[in-house]
């Protein structure tokens, strides 16, 4: 994992972005933020499981489906299965040690707005 600080690559309202093997963060101080880094490490594992490119195809297709479903960009983003898994487990700093393969599938069920 390579952590790179790039203020202008990260979309407004977000602090990190992961594209295997890189974790891009908006602010240098966030490289010490264990919760944010763990969230991004979960995305690295998800990307590896799906062999990287299929991860991004699935991510954007699921985002489009959620956007049609919720008609709200933030709700759509928060309900992508990959994000739901990462947010649910970002504070469990040992999560990746016990995480089973394809755990994001457990988060496909959507939340009601």
mmCIF file with all atom_site columns, C-alpha atoms in Angstrom, residues 61-110:
data_model
loop_
_atom_site.group_PDB
_atom_site.id
_atom_site.type_symbol
_atom_site.label_atom_id
_atom_site.label_alt_id
_atom_site.label_comp_id
_atom_site.label_asym_id
_atom_site.label_entity_id
_atom_site.label_seq_id
_atom_site.pdbx_PDB_ins_code
_atom_site.Cartn_x
_atom_site.Cartn_y
_atom_site.Cartn_z
_atom_site.occupancy
_atom_site.B_iso_or_equiv
_atom_site.pdbx_formal_charge
_atom_site.auth_seq_id
_atom_site.auth_comp_id
_atom_site.auth_asym_id
_atom_site.auth_atom_id
_atom_site.pdbx_PDB_model_num
ATOM 1  C CA . UNK A 1 61  ? -22.830 -0.009  -11.834 1.00 0.00 ? 61  UNK A CA 1
ATOM 2  C CA . UNK A 1 62  ? -23.981 -0.395  -8.237  1.00 0.00 ? 62  UNK A CA 1
ATOM 3  C CA . UNK A 1 63  ? -23.671 3.362   -7.720  1.00 0.00 ? 63  UNK A CA 1
ATOM 4  C CA . UNK A 1 64  ? -25.860 3.975   -10.786 1.00 0.00 ? 64  UNK A CA 1
ATOM 5  C CA . UNK A 1 65  ? -28.477 1.494   -9.546  1.00 0.00 ? 65  UNK A CA 1
ATOM 6  C CA . UNK A 1 66  ? -28.467 3.070   -6.065  1.00 0.00 ? 66  UNK A CA 1
ATOM 7  C CA . UNK A 1 67  ? -28.749 6.544   -7.600  1.00 0.00 ? 67  UNK A CA 1
ATOM 8  C CA . UNK A 1 68  ? -31.863 5.457   -9.493  1.00 0.00 ? 68  UNK A CA 1
ATOM 9  C CA . UNK A 1 69  ? -33.159 3.823   -6.327  1.00 0.00 ? 69  UNK A CA 1
ATOM 10 C CA . UNK A 1 70  ? -32.547 6.710   -3.909  1.00 0.00 ? 70  UNK A CA 1
ATOM 11 C CA . UNK A 1 71  ? -32.396 9.731   -6.251  1.00 0.00 ? 71  UNK A CA 1
ATOM 12 C CA . UNK A 1 72  ? -29.739 11.149  -3.931  1.00 0.00 ? 72  UNK A CA 1
ATOM 13 C CA . UNK A 1 73  ? -25.997 10.983  -4.678  1.00 0.00 ? 73  UNK A CA 1
ATOM 14 C CA . UNK A 1 74  ? -24.884 10.718  -1.047  1.00 0.00 ? 74  UNK A CA 1
ATOM 15 C CA . UNK A 1 75  ? -27.399 7.977   -0.202  1.00 0.00 ? 75  UNK A CA 1
ATOM 16 C CA . UNK A 1 76  ? -26.412 6.121   -3.361  1.00 0.00 ? 76  UNK A CA 1
ATOM 17 C CA . UNK A 1 77  ? -22.719 6.286   -2.413  1.00 0.00 ? 77  UNK A CA 1
ATOM 18 C CA . UNK A 1 78  ? -23.322 5.247   1.204   1.00 0.00 ? 78  UNK A CA 1
ATOM 19 C CA . UNK A 1 79  ? -25.354 2.211   0.070   1.00 0.00 ? 79  UNK A CA 1
ATOM 20 C CA . UNK A 1 80  ? -22.796 0.740   -2.320  1.00 0.00 ? 80  UNK A CA 1
ATOM 21 C CA . UNK A 1 81  ? -21.980 -2.659  -0.807  1.00 0.00 ? 81  UNK A CA 1
ATOM 22 C CA . UNK A 1 82  ? -18.235 -1.920  -0.794  1.00 0.00 ? 82  UNK A CA 1
ATOM 23 C CA . UNK A 1 83  ? -18.779 1.329   1.109   1.00 0.00 ? 83  UNK A CA 1
ATOM 24 C CA . UNK A 1 84  ? -21.248 -0.234  3.520   1.00 0.00 ? 84  UNK A CA 1
ATOM 25 C CA . UNK A 1 85  ? -18.691 -2.885  4.460   1.00 0.00 ? 85  UNK A CA 1
ATOM 26 C CA . UNK A 1 86  ? -15.870 -0.337  4.792   1.00 0.00 ? 86  UNK A CA 1
ATOM 27 C CA . UNK A 1 87  ? -17.900 2.110   6.907   1.00 0.00 ? 87  UNK A CA 1
ATOM 28 C CA . UNK A 1 88  ? -19.317 -0.665  9.105   1.00 0.00 ? 88  UNK A CA 1
ATOM 29 C CA . UNK A 1 89  ? -15.853 -2.008  9.905   1.00 0.00 ? 89  UNK A CA 1
ATOM 30 C CA . UNK A 1 90  ? -13.481 0.947   9.621   1.00 0.00 ? 90  UNK A CA 1
ATOM 31 C CA . UNK A 1 91  ? -13.182 1.313   13.402  1.00 0.00 ? 91  UNK A CA 1
ATOM 32 C CA . UNK A 1 92  ? -12.349 -2.382  13.860  1.00 0.00 ? 92  UNK A CA 1
ATOM 33 C CA . UNK A 1 93  ? -8.643  -2.032  13.186  1.00 0.00 ? 93  UNK A CA 1
ATOM 34 C CA . UNK A 1 94  ? -8.136  -5.823  13.136  1.00 0.00 ? 94  UNK A CA 1
ATOM 35 C CA . UNK A 1 95  ? -11.069 -6.461  10.807  1.00 0.00 ? 95  UNK A CA 1
ATOM 36 C CA . UNK A 1 96  ? -8.940  -7.546  7.858   1.00 0.00 ? 96  UNK A CA 1
ATOM 37 C CA . UNK A 1 97  ? -7.328  -10.275 9.963   1.00 0.00 ? 97  UNK A CA 1
ATOM 38 C CA . UNK A 1 98  ? -10.673 -12.072 10.373  1.00 0.00 ? 98  UNK A CA 1
ATOM 39 C CA . UNK A 1 99  ? -12.534 -10.908 7.259   1.00 0.00 ? 99  UNK A CA 1
ATOM 40 C CA . UNK A 1 100 ? -13.639 -13.706 4.952   1.00 0.00 ? 100 UNK A CA 1
ATOM 41 C CA . UNK A 1 101 ? -13.420 -13.516 1.180   1.00 0.00 ? 101 UNK A CA 1
ATOM 42 C CA . UNK A 1 102 ? -16.137 -11.528 -0.584  1.00 0.00 ? 102 UNK A CA 1
ATOM 43 C CA . UNK A 1 103 ? -17.579 -10.210 2.681   1.00 0.00 ? 103 UNK A CA 1
ATOM 44 C CA . UNK A 1 104 ? -18.949 -7.195  0.817   1.00 0.00 ? 104 UNK A CA 1
ATOM 45 C CA . UNK A 1 105 ? -21.686 -9.503  -0.521  1.00 0.00 ? 105 UNK A CA 1
ATOM 46 C CA . UNK A 1 106 ? -23.191 -9.473  2.970   1.00 0.00 ? 106 UNK A CA 1
ATOM 47 C CA . UNK A 1 107 ? -23.808 -5.738  2.482   1.00 0.00 ? 107 UNK A CA 1
ATOM 48 C CA . UNK A 1 108 ? -25.754 -5.882  -0.786  1.00 0.00 ? 108 UNK A CA 1
ATOM 49 C CA . UNK A 1 109 ? -29.083 -5.505  0.975   1.00 0.00 ? 109 UNK A CA 1
ATOM 50 C CA . UNK A 1 110 ? -29.992 -1.820  0.966   1.00 0.00 ? 110 UNK A CA 1
#
